[in-house]
XYZ file of C-alpha atoms in Angstrom:
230
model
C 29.416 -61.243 -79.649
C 26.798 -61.083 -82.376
C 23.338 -63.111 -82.545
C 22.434 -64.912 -85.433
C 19.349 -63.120 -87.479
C 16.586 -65.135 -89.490
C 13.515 -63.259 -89.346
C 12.717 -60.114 -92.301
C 14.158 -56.829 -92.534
C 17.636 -58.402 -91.827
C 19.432 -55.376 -92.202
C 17.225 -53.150 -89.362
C 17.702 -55.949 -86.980
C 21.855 -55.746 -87.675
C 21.319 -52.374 -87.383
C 19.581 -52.766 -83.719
C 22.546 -55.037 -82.536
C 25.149 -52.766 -83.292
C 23.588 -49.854 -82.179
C 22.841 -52.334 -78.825
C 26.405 -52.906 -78.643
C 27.543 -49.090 -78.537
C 24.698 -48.519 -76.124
C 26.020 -51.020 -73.442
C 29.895 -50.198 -73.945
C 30.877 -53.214 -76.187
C 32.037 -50.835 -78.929
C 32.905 -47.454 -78.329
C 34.239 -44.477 -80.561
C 37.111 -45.315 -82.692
C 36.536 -49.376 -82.432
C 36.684 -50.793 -86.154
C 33.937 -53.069 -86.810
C 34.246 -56.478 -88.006
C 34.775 -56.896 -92.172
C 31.748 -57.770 -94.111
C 32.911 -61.185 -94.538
C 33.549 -61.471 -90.623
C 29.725 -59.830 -90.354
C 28.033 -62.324 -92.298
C 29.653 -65.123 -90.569
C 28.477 -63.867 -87.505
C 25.459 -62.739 -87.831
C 24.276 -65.554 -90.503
C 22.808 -62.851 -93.156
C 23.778 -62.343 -96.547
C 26.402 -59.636 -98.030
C 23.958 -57.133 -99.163
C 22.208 -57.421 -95.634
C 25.513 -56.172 -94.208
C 26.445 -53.894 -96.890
C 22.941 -52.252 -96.476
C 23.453 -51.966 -92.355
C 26.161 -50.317 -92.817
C 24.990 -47.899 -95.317
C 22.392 -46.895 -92.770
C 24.545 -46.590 -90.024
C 26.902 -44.297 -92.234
C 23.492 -42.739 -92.931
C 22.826 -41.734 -89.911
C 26.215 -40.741 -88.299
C 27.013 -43.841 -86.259
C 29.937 -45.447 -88.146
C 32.142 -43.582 -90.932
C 34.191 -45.787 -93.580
C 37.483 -45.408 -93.700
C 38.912 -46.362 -97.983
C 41.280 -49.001 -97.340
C 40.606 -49.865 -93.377
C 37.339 -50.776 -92.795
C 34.224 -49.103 -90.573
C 34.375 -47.910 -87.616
C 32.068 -46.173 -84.761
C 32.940 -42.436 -84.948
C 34.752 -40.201 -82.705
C 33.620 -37.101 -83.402
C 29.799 -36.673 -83.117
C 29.847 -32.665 -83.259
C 28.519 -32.147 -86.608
C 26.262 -34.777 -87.212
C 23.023 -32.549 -86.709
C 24.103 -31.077 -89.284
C 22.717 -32.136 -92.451
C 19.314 -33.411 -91.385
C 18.642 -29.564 -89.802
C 19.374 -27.751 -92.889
C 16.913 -30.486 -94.763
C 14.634 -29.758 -92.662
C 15.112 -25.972 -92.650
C 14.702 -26.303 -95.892
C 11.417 -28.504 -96.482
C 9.541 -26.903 -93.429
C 10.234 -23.436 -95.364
C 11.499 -22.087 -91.908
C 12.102 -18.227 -91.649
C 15.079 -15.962 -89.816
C 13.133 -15.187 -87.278
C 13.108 -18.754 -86.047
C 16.701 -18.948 -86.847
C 16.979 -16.302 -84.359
C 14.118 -18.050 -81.622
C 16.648 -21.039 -81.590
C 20.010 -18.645 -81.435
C 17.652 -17.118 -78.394
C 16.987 -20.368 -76.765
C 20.535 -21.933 -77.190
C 23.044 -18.973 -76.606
C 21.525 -17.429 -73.529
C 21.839 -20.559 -71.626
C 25.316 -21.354 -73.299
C 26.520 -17.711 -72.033
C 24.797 -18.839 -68.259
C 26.603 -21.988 -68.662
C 30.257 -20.519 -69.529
C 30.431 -17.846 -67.042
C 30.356 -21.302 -64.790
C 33.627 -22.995 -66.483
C 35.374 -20.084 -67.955
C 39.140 -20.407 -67.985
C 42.129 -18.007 -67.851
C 42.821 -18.792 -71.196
C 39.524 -18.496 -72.410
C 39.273 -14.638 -71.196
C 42.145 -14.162 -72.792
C 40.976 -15.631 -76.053
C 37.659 -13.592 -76.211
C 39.533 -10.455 -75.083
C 41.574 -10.437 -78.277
C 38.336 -11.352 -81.002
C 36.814 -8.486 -78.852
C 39.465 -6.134 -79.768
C 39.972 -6.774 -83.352
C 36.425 -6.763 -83.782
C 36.438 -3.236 -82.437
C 39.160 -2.036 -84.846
C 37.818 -3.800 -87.913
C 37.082 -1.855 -90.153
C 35.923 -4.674 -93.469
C 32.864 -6.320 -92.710
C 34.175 -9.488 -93.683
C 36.140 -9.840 -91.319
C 33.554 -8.728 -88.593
C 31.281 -11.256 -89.333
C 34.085 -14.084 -89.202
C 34.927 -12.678 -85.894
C 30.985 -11.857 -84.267
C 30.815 -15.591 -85.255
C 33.700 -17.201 -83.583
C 32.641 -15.116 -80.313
C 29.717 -17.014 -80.272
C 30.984 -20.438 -81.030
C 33.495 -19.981 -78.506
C 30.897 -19.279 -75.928
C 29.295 -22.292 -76.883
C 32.056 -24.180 -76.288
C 32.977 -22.679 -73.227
C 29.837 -23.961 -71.607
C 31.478 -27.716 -71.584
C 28.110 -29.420 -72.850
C 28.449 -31.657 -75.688
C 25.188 -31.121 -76.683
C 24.632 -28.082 -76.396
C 27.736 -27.837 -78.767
C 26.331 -29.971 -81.328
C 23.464 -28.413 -81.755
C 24.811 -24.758 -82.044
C 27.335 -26.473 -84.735
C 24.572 -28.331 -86.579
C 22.800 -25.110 -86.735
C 26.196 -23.431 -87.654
C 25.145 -22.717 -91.669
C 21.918 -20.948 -90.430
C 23.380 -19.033 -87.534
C 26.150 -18.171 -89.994
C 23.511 -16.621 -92.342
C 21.342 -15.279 -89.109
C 24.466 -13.352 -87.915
C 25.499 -11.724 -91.405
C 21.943 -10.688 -92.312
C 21.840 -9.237 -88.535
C 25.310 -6.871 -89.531
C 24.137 -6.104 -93.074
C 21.283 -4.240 -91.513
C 23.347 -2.553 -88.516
C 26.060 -1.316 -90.660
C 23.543 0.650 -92.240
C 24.015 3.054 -88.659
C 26.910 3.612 -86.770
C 24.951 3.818 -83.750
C 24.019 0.565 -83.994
C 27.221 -0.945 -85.149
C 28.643 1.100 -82.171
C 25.568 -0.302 -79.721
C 26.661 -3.811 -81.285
C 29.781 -3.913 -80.171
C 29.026 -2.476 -76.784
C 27.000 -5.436 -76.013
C 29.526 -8.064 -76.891
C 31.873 -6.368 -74.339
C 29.210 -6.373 -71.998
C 28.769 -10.342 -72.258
C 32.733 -10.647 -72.288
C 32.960 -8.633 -68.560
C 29.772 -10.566 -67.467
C 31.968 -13.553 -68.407
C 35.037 -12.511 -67.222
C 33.398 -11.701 -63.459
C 31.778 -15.103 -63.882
C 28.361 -13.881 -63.154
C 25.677 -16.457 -64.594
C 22.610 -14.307 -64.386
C 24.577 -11.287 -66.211
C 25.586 -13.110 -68.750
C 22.197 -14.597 -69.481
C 20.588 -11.232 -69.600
C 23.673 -9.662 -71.427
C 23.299 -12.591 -74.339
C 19.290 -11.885 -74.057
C 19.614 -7.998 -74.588
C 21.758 -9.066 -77.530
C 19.516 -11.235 -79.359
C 16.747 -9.431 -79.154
C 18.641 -6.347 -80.740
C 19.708 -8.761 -83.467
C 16.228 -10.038 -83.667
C 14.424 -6.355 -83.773
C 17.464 -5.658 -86.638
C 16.984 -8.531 -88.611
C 13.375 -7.803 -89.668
C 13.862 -4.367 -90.610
């Protein structure tokens, strides 16, 4: 199962083999790994080798430790963008208006994508966070549910990755979509206009029509974007 490893660095090269092994089907999500002591018999290396492996495979998002059980590969994979993009939000002092360039990028094509796969059920689910977002009346609230339109689009469009990414960037959308309201609530127009345009992408949606939707979720970020650097 495991080859034996002499040369230096011993922990990058146990590293390689298990990430080997997930690539070619040998583990997959939710097998438990071997114990330490298992590890190192295999893979001839000492303890802190394999301790240190599987620290950086933690690290990184591949395995998650379980008190009590032991490792094993993960089965959810959703959020594990989700650190390393705020870090680097963070150290690349990166500004809401490319916050919003990514939102552009990612939601227009997740709206295109979901008008493809919508369900029945999933009408009936945006139907209802369309209504009681246009009968709240605390802001609060109304960002919670402009939010969970959008992740639900996401979802909708049935790509993992597409997913993961618009959940990594969840924290910075989050803050991208309230700084967007606290600006619009400032004029009823525009808190009127707002809402107009999420019903627009719901009947796009609901009719199924790819290219509407696109342009429905493209009118709408670029009024977010125009509102957010007010």
């Amino acid at each position: 199962m495991f080859t034996p490893i002499k040369n230096v660095k011993v922990y990058e090269q146990v590293v390689d083999q298990i990430k080997k092994m997930v690539e070619i089907g040998e583990l997959k999500k939710g097998d438990k790994l071997p114990s330490e002591r298992e590890l190192v018999s295999e893979l001839n290396v000492s303890r802190s080798s394999i301790r240190e492996a599987l620290r950086s495979l933690e690290i990184i998002g591949l395995i998650e430790c379980k008190r009590g059980e032991g490792n094993f590969i993960r089965k959810n994979f959703e959020n594990n963008l989700f650190e390393p993009l705020h870090i680097i939000f963070m150290l690349e002092k990166s500004t809401s208006k490319d916050v919003m360039e990514v939102r552009q990028i990612i939601e227009t094509e997740s709206a295109a994508l979901a008008s493809k796969n919508i369900k029945n059920k999933d009408i009936s689910i945006l139907e209802d966070m369309l209504l009681k977002l246009k009968n709240c009346n605390d802001e609060k609230k109304s960002i919670d549910l402009d939010k969970k339109f959008h992740y639900k689009i996401a979802e909708m469009s049935n790509n993992f990755i597409l997913l993961s990414i618009m959940n990594a960037c969840s924290g910075l959308i989050d803050l991208n979509i309230k700084g967007v309201r606290d600006n619009i609530i400032l004029s009823s127009d525009k808190k009127e206009e707002l809402v107009k345009q999420h019903e627009k992408i719901f009947l796009a949606l609901k009719n199924k029509d790819s290219s509407k939707a696109y342009s429905e979720m493209r009118k709408h970020m670029k009024f977010s974007n125009d509102n957010l650097l007010l």
